[in-house]
Tab-separated table of C-alpha atoms in Angstrom:
chain	number	residue	atom	x	y	z
A	28	UNK	CA	63.596	218.261	-90.686
A	29	UNK	CA	59.635	219.087	-91.375
A	30	UNK	CA	57.621	221.703	-89.533
A	31	UNK	CA	54.958	220.553	-91.413
A	32	UNK	CA	52.252	218.825	-89.779
A	33	UNK	CA	50.189	216.518	-91.198
A	34	UNK	CA	46.980	214.958	-91.013
A	35	UNK	CA	48.882	211.565	-90.295
A	36	UNK	CA	50.593	213.741	-87.123
A	37	UNK	CA	47.242	214.795	-86.035
A	38	UNK	CA	45.553	211.354	-86.225
A	39	UNK	CA	49.324	209.697	-84.399
A	40	UNK	CA	48.691	211.797	-81.500
A	41	UNK	CA	44.419	211.412	-80.972
A	42	UNK	CA	45.839	207.852	-81.650
A	43	UNK	CA	48.904	206.882	-79.331
A	44	UNK	CA	47.176	209.060	-76.231
A	45	UNK	CA	44.911	206.406	-75.979
A	46	UNK	CA	47.637	203.859	-75.178
A	47	UNK	CA	49.489	205.969	-73.045
A	48	UNK	CA	47.305	206.802	-70.651
A	49	UNK	CA	43.381	205.981	-70.814
A	50	UNK	CA	42.791	209.355	-67.591
A	51	UNK	CA	44.045	211.758	-70.203
A	52	UNK	CA	42.053	210.061	-73.229
A	53	UNK	CA	38.747	210.635	-71.350
A	54	UNK	CA	39.974	214.496	-69.850
A	55	UNK	CA	41.996	216.241	-73.340
A	56	UNK	CA	38.621	215.205	-75.019
A	57	UNK	CA	36.661	218.079	-72.479
A	58	UNK	CA	38.119	221.106	-73.467
A	59	UNK	CA	37.460	223.545	-76.286
A	60	UNK	CA	38.235	222.382	-80.344
A	61	UNK	CA	41.777	225.696	-79.750
A	62	UNK	CA	42.726	223.607	-76.805
A	63	UNK	CA	42.896	220.135	-77.357
A	64	UNK	CA	45.872	219.449	-79.932
A	65	UNK	CA	48.083	221.492	-78.164
A	66	UNK	CA	47.790	219.982	-74.541
A	67	UNK	CA	47.502	216.997	-76.173
A	68	UNK	CA	50.650	216.997	-77.172
A	69	UNK	CA	52.310	218.764	-73.931
A	70	UNK	CA	51.575	215.434	-72.289
A	71	UNK	CA	52.991	213.350	-74.448
A	72	UNK	CA	55.977	215.449	-74.314
A	73	UNK	CA	56.104	215.257	-70.117
A	74	UNK	CA	55.351	212.135	-70.729
A	75	UNK	CA	58.811	211.605	-73.127
A	76	UNK	CA	60.433	212.725	-70.553
A	77	UNK	CA	58.913	210.367	-67.950
A	78	UNK	CA	60.433	207.094	-70.323
A	79	UNK	CA	63.543	208.345	-70.253
A	80	UNK	CA	63.324	209.675	-66.246
A	81	UNK	CA	61.528	205.672	-65.885
A	82	UNK	CA	63.397	203.565	-67.546
A	83	UNK	CA	65.749	201.589	-64.836
A	84	UNK	CA	68.348	200.068	-68.376
A	85	UNK	CA	69.362	203.754	-68.758
A	86	UNK	CA	72.754	205.437	-66.879
A	87	UNK	CA	72.210	207.947	-64.832
A	88	UNK	CA	74.606	209.637	-68.005
A	89	UNK	CA	72.471	209.137	-70.316
A	90	UNK	CA	69.016	210.258	-68.953
A	91	UNK	CA	71.279	213.307	-68.065
A	92	UNK	CA	72.641	213.246	-71.834
A	93	UNK	CA	68.456	212.156	-73.234
A	94	UNK	CA	66.562	214.410	-71.000
A	95	UNK	CA	69.072	217.783	-71.579
A	96	UNK	CA	69.238	216.940	-75.554
A	97	UNK	CA	65.263	216.447	-75.322
A	98	UNK	CA	64.658	219.370	-74.000
A	99	UNK	CA	66.911	221.505	-77.204
A	100	UNK	CA	64.633	218.674	-79.109
A	101	UNK	CA	61.521	220.193	-78.614
A	102	UNK	CA	62.966	224.393	-79.028
A	103	UNK	CA	64.355	223.326	-82.188
A	104	UNK	CA	67.418	222.784	-81.888
A	105	UNK	CA	68.034	219.325	-81.948
A	106	UNK	CA	66.087	217.477	-84.940
A	107	UNK	CA	63.605	215.424	-83.015
A	108	UNK	CA	65.492	212.094	-85.411
A	109	UNK	CA	68.394	212.130	-84.007
A	110	UNK	CA	66.606	211.788	-80.239
A	111	UNK	CA	64.952	209.058	-81.320
A	112	UNK	CA	67.078	207.058	-82.675
A	113	UNK	CA	69.537	207.658	-79.467
A	114	UNK	CA	66.599	206.605	-76.952
A	115	UNK	CA	65.074	204.002	-78.585
A	116	UNK	CA	67.164	201.132	-78.430
A	117	UNK	CA	68.062	201.681	-75.446
A	118	UNK	CA	64.655	201.774	-74.224
A	119	UNK	CA	63.816	197.719	-72.342
A	120	UNK	CA	60.405	195.892	-71.551
A	121	UNK	CA	60.304	198.979	-68.501
A	122	UNK	CA	59.190	200.625	-70.949
A	123	UNK	CA	55.569	200.100	-71.778
A	124	UNK	CA	54.956	199.055	-75.818
A	125	UNK	CA	52.690	202.193	-76.205
A	126	UNK	CA	55.636	204.426	-74.899
A	127	UNK	CA	58.008	202.517	-77.179
A	128	UNK	CA	56.348	203.554	-79.620
A	129	UNK	CA	55.811	207.230	-78.379
A	130	UNK	CA	59.507	207.429	-78.535
A	131	UNK	CA	59.893	205.737	-82.015
A	132	UNK	CA	57.227	208.542	-83.293
A	133	UNK	CA	59.174	210.935	-81.460
A	134	UNK	CA	59.231	213.193	-85.172
A	135	UNK	CA	55.176	213.565	-85.597
A	136	UNK	CA	54.688	214.794	-82.037
A	137	UNK	CA	57.454	217.454	-82.404
A	138	UNK	CA	55.956	218.604	-86.176
A	139	UNK	CA	52.991	219.362	-84.141
A	140	UNK	CA	55.155	221.370	-80.845
A	141	UNK	CA	56.243	223.908	-83.718
A	142	UNK	CA	52.822	223.943	-85.147
A	143	UNK	CA	51.459	226.188	-82.106
A	144	UNK	CA	51.887	229.897	-81.735
A	145	UNK	CA	55.015	232.013	-80.110
A	146	UNK	CA	53.173	231.866	-76.997
A	147	UNK	CA	52.222	228.287	-76.465
A	148	UNK	CA	55.779	226.979	-77.621
A	149	UNK	CA	57.360	229.297	-75.295
A	150	UNK	CA	54.389	227.490	-72.379
A	151	UNK	CA	56.356	223.842	-73.657
A	152	UNK	CA	59.943	225.444	-74.157
A	153	UNK	CA	59.482	226.242	-71.011
A	154	UNK	CA	57.647	223.388	-68.715
A	155	UNK	CA	59.754	220.488	-71.036
A	156	UNK	CA	63.200	223.054	-70.143
A	157	UNK	CA	62.890	222.890	-65.892
A	158	UNK	CA	60.508	219.212	-66.208
A	159	UNK	CA	63.264	217.331	-67.918
A	160	UNK	CA	65.907	219.607	-65.419
A	161	UNK	CA	64.303	218.839	-62.061
A	162	UNK	CA	63.968	214.859	-62.969
A	163	UNK	CA	67.604	214.181	-64.395
A	164	UNK	CA	68.301	216.233	-60.647
A	165	UNK	CA	66.139	214.385	-58.633
A	166	UNK	CA	67.288	210.566	-60.753
A	167	UNK	CA	70.393	211.105	-58.986
A	168	UNK	CA	69.658	211.738	-55.930
A	169	UNK	CA	66.961	209.199	-55.320
A	170	UNK	CA	66.728	206.808	-51.479
A	171	UNK	CA	65.142	204.783	-49.558
A	172	UNK	CA	65.722	207.834	-46.919
A	173	UNK	CA	63.351	210.218	-48.068
A	174	UNK	CA	63.449	213.145	-48.579
A	175	UNK	CA	65.223	216.431	-46.094
A	176	UNK	CA	61.448	218.292	-45.812
A	177	UNK	CA	58.309	219.443	-46.285
A	178	UNK	CA	59.734	221.708	-48.174
A	179	UNK	CA	62.643	219.942	-50.696
A	180	UNK	CA	59.315	218.159	-51.473
A	181	UNK	CA	57.123	220.688	-52.368
A	182	UNK	CA	60.388	221.599	-54.690
A	183	UNK	CA	59.994	217.857	-56.582
A	184	UNK	CA	56.719	218.437	-56.407
A	185	UNK	CA	56.716	221.287	-58.686
A	186	UNK	CA	59.151	219.935	-60.586
A	187	UNK	CA	57.668	217.241	-61.831
A	188	UNK	CA	53.426	218.307	-61.127
A	189	UNK	CA	53.914	222.453	-60.513
A	190	UNK	CA	55.572	223.270	-63.639
A	191	UNK	CA	53.258	221.331	-65.845
A	192	UNK	CA	50.264	223.413	-63.829
A	193	UNK	CA	51.428	226.646	-65.016
A	194	UNK	CA	52.250	225.719	-68.297
A	195	UNK	CA	48.290	224.678	-68.501
A	196	UNK	CA	47.830	228.010	-67.174
A	197	UNK	CA	49.833	229.881	-69.755
A	198	UNK	CA	47.338	227.950	-72.197
A	199	UNK	CA	43.873	229.151	-71.338
A	200	UNK	CA	45.019	232.449	-70.948
A	201	UNK	CA	46.212	233.023	-73.934
A	202	UNK	CA	43.185	230.926	-75.814
A	203	UNK	CA	40.722	233.317	-73.206
A	204	UNK	CA	41.232	236.581	-72.899
A	205	UNK	CA	39.302	236.714	-69.498
A	206	UNK	CA	41.353	234.143	-67.909
A	207	UNK	CA	44.026	235.726	-67.932
A	208	UNK	CA	42.484	238.386	-66.581
A	209	UNK	CA	43.198	236.279	-63.290
A	210	UNK	CA	46.252	234.825	-64.553
A	211	UNK	CA	48.745	236.723	-61.561
A	212	UNK	CA	46.700	234.350	-58.664
A	213	UNK	CA	46.118	231.232	-61.754
A	214	UNK	CA	49.424	231.170	-62.549
A	215	UNK	CA	50.687	230.784	-58.542
A	216	UNK	CA	47.134	228.501	-57.443
A	217	UNK	CA	48.292	226.180	-60.435
A	218	UNK	CA	51.485	225.635	-58.500
A	219	UNK	CA	49.952	224.179	-55.862
A	220	UNK	CA	47.293	222.147	-57.745
A	221	UNK	CA	50.072	220.531	-59.293
A	222	UNK	CA	51.558	219.974	-56.033
A	223	UNK	CA	47.594	218.245	-54.796
A	224	UNK	CA	47.463	215.984	-57.690
A	225	UNK	CA	51.124	214.364	-57.930
A	226	UNK	CA	51.167	214.433	-54.077
A	227	UNK	CA	47.994	212.442	-54.420
A	228	UNK	CA	50.294	209.886	-56.256
A	229	UNK	CA	53.291	209.718	-53.706
A	230	UNK	CA	50.824	208.865	-51.381
A	231	UNK	CA	49.060	205.830	-53.309
A	232	UNK	CA	52.449	204.631	-54.923
A	233	UNK	CA	54.301	204.543	-51.514
A	234	UNK	CA	55.004	200.959	-51.987
A	235	UNK	CA	55.941	200.309	-55.525
A	236	UNK	CA	58.367	203.267	-55.512
A	237	UNK	CA	60.590	201.895	-52.547
A	238	UNK	CA	60.989	198.229	-54.591
A	239	UNK	CA	62.865	200.708	-57.589
A	240	UNK	CA	65.162	202.037	-54.428
A	241	UNK	CA	63.088	205.406	-54.380
A	242	UNK	CA	60.808	207.334	-51.352
A	243	UNK	CA	60.227	210.629	-51.986
A	244	UNK	CA	58.277	211.790	-47.790
A	245	UNK	CA	59.758	213.716	-46.335
A	246	UNK	CA	61.233	212.929	-43.532
A	247	UNK	CA	61.211	215.244	-40.719
A	248	UNK	CA	57.005	214.879	-40.548
A	249	UNK	CA	57.631	211.515	-40.195
A	250	UNK	CA	60.048	212.518	-36.796
A	251	UNK	CA	57.804	214.475	-35.839
A	252	UNK	CA	55.257	212.259	-35.847
A	253	UNK	CA	58.515	209.915	-34.026
A	254	UNK	CA	58.701	207.921	-36.781
A	255	UNK	CA	62.055	207.417	-38.502
A	256	UNK	CA	61.008	206.675	-42.243
A	257	UNK	CA	64.971	204.328	-42.428
A	258	UNK	CA	63.143	201.889	-40.674
A	259	UNK	CA	59.614	201.771	-43.065
A	260	UNK	CA	58.424	197.909	-44.195
A	261	UNK	CA	55.422	197.083	-45.567
A	262	UNK	CA	53.616	195.834	-43.203
A	263	UNK	CA	54.772	196.973	-39.713
A	264	UNK	CA	54.681	199.993	-39.827
A	265	UNK	CA	54.404	201.544	-35.853
A	266	UNK	CA	51.290	204.448	-35.325
A	267	UNK	CA	54.095	207.263	-35.953
A	268	UNK	CA	53.684	206.515	-39.540
A	269	UNK	CA	50.723	206.520	-40.141
A	270	UNK	CA	49.797	209.128	-37.689
A	271	UNK	CA	52.628	210.881	-40.320
A	272	UNK	CA	50.378	210.116	-43.176
A	273	UNK	CA	47.205	211.575	-41.368
A	274	UNK	CA	49.081	215.295	-41.540
A	275	UNK	CA	50.905	214.716	-45.778
A	276	UNK	CA	47.063	213.686	-46.161
A	277	UNK	CA	45.477	216.512	-44.581
A	278	UNK	CA	48.395	218.836	-47.198
A	279	UNK	CA	47.470	217.350	-49.969
A	280	UNK	CA	43.749	217.999	-49.471
A	281	UNK	CA	43.966	221.736	-48.784
A	282	UNK	CA	46.554	222.309	-51.926
A	283	UNK	CA	42.983	220.295	-53.549
A	284	UNK	CA	41.063	223.022	-51.757
A	285	UNK	CA	43.254	225.555	-53.927
A	286	UNK	CA	42.662	223.411	-56.908
A	287	UNK	CA	39.044	223.962	-55.986
A	288	UNK	CA	39.604	228.103	-56.334
A	289	UNK	CA	41.565	227.492	-58.856
A	290	UNK	CA	38.966	226.072	-60.561
A	291	UNK	CA	36.427	228.043	-60.036
A	292	UNK	CA	37.970	231.052	-61.150
A	293	UNK	CA	37.872	229.774	-64.489
A	294	UNK	CA	34.476	231.721	-66.280
A	295	UNK	CA	31.534	229.622	-65.207
A	296	UNK	CA	31.001	229.372	-69.544
A	297	UNK	CA	33.855	227.312	-69.703
A	298	UNK	CA	32.698	223.883	-68.589
A	299	UNK	CA	35.520	222.114	-70.711
A	300	UNK	CA	38.131	223.394	-68.707
A	301	UNK	CA	35.876	223.193	-65.593
A	302	UNK	CA	35.165	218.933	-66.633
A	303	UNK	CA	39.244	218.800	-67.019
A	304	UNK	CA	40.449	220.054	-63.768
A	305	UNK	CA	38.355	218.764	-61.696
A	306	UNK	CA	37.961	215.047	-62.776
A	307	UNK	CA	41.722	215.588	-61.700
A	308	UNK	CA	40.729	216.994	-58.427
A	309	UNK	CA	37.546	213.836	-57.885
A	310	UNK	CA	39.791	211.395	-58.502
A	311	UNK	CA	43.050	213.040	-56.455
A	312	UNK	CA	40.165	213.072	-53.742
A	313	UNK	CA	39.166	210.000	-53.871
A	314	UNK	CA	42.083	208.620	-53.434
A	315	UNK	CA	43.119	210.503	-50.380
A	316	UNK	CA	39.830	209.454	-48.147
A	317	UNK	CA	40.637	205.437	-49.449
A	318	UNK	CA	44.394	205.582	-48.276
A	319	UNK	CA	43.406	207.780	-45.444
A	320	UNK	CA	41.000	205.167	-44.185
A	321	UNK	CA	43.322	202.067	-44.985
A	322	UNK	CA	45.968	203.286	-43.576
A	323	UNK	CA	48.161	200.646	-43.206
A	324	UNK	CA	47.707	199.598	-47.259
A	325	UNK	CA	50.870	197.740	-48.548
A	326	UNK	CA	50.215	198.264	-52.490
A	327	UNK	CA	48.624	201.128	-54.024
A	328	UNK	CA	46.560	198.375	-55.706
A	329	UNK	CA	44.210	198.862	-51.945
A	330	UNK	CA	43.406	202.492	-52.104
A	331	UNK	CA	42.614	202.842	-56.102
A	332	UNK	CA	39.543	203.774	-57.289
A	333	UNK	CA	37.086	201.786	-58.955
A	334	UNK	CA	35.765	202.244	-61.678
A	335	UNK	CA	32.248	203.274	-60.390
A	336	UNK	CA	33.715	205.859	-58.780
A	337	UNK	CA	35.112	206.868	-61.027
A	338	UNK	CA	32.349	207.425	-63.134
A	339	UNK	CA	30.445	208.208	-60.709
A	340	UNK	CA	32.673	211.458	-60.049
A	341	UNK	CA	32.681	212.517	-64.314
A	342	UNK	CA	28.900	212.156	-64.302
A	343	UNK	CA	28.911	214.647	-61.285
A	344	UNK	CA	30.830	217.173	-61.892
A	345	UNK	CA	30.260	217.119	-65.265
A	346	UNK	CA	26.520	217.681	-64.124
A	347	UNK	CA	27.151	220.490	-62.031
A	348	UNK	CA	31.016	222.077	-63.919
A	349	UNK	CA	29.223	225.235	-63.721
A	350	UNK	CA	27.782	225.361	-60.142
A	351	UNK	CA	30.481	226.706	-57.717
A	352	UNK	CA	28.696	226.298	-54.413
A	353	UNK	CA	26.768	223.042	-56.094
A	354	UNK	CA	30.964	222.031	-56.248
A	355	UNK	CA	32.337	222.997	-52.393
A	356	UNK	CA	29.798	221.333	-51.334
A	357	UNK	CA	30.281	217.101	-53.581
A	358	UNK	CA	34.455	217.788	-52.885
A	359	UNK	CA	33.197	218.854	-49.238
A	360	UNK	CA	37.017	220.752	-49.578
A	361	UNK	CA	36.362	223.464	-46.749
A	362	UNK	CA	39.277	225.605	-45.548
A	363	UNK	CA	37.572	224.621	-41.920
A	364	UNK	CA	40.729	221.989	-40.352
A	365	UNK	CA	43.404	222.102	-43.373
A	366	UNK	CA	46.710	223.245	-42.856
A	367	UNK	CA	48.089	225.959	-44.245
A	368	UNK	CA	49.563	225.323	-47.157
A	369	UNK	CA	51.743	227.739	-48.813
A	370	UNK	CA	51.373	229.982	-52.437
A	371	UNK	CA	54.702	230.494	-53.174
A	372	UNK	CA	55.937	231.481	-57.122
A	373	UNK	CA	59.144	229.308	-57.811
């Protein structure tokens, strides 16, 4: 396989981003030109791993084998065509058409991957390796019983989101010597940033996950509130469950508070990177607020934020991207009354 990137590969990446994620297709163009291609590519690599993990037609053995194979594809030790030919025929209707197309065109994505500099490639390879290993392991543990405790939830969030935050930070630091001055602090906050976003998704998707036999909620948090997740049923939940949700909402918001600290460490003149971060934080905060106000929801669509709210978030954060004090006031993610969360290197 040739690793020479063609104009067609660049165009394909821009095209398929529109199909697999409207959100990232919107946020990635906000980044400085030097970061758009590599971060767009990083998202597609993660989406390929997600596709392997999410397609219910694949057996556990196939998932584990294909996730491992894709890690080798990214590192350059296995041909992308071999991976695409192995996975594409196995995909079911559960996987959306755009993802079918993405898998079929994995070689184009990988040619882009292999065109980046050594630091960028190392960051991408590390992320995909850790994500692939984690997702395969957690798929084997999927059940309706939930995760054992909050620490297990932290580890799960790290494998699917925290490691992505670390990768993005590596890319930001490679791009800017000014950002690189804060690398140590940013790397720790990046894990918390990723966890805040992932916890928001977990809470929003509780009922959809249960339909496919999975629960990523921590048992200990709910047991402390007097509720056993074994008794969880949509529309028939005790006060203890609602109280447990409240605890997790508070923890997620404390992680998003760290995400704001992370964003404010990015130089104020890097408004594109700030917008990229702020749009994600803003939409997560609004989603958590909707969940908090409707803890008896029975489907994610009931707590999904409106297009109007998304547009308002985009407009406000774009106008205030360089103003730290204004951002803190608008999002009102104060550290007061929020639980402390540990920021550790994993």
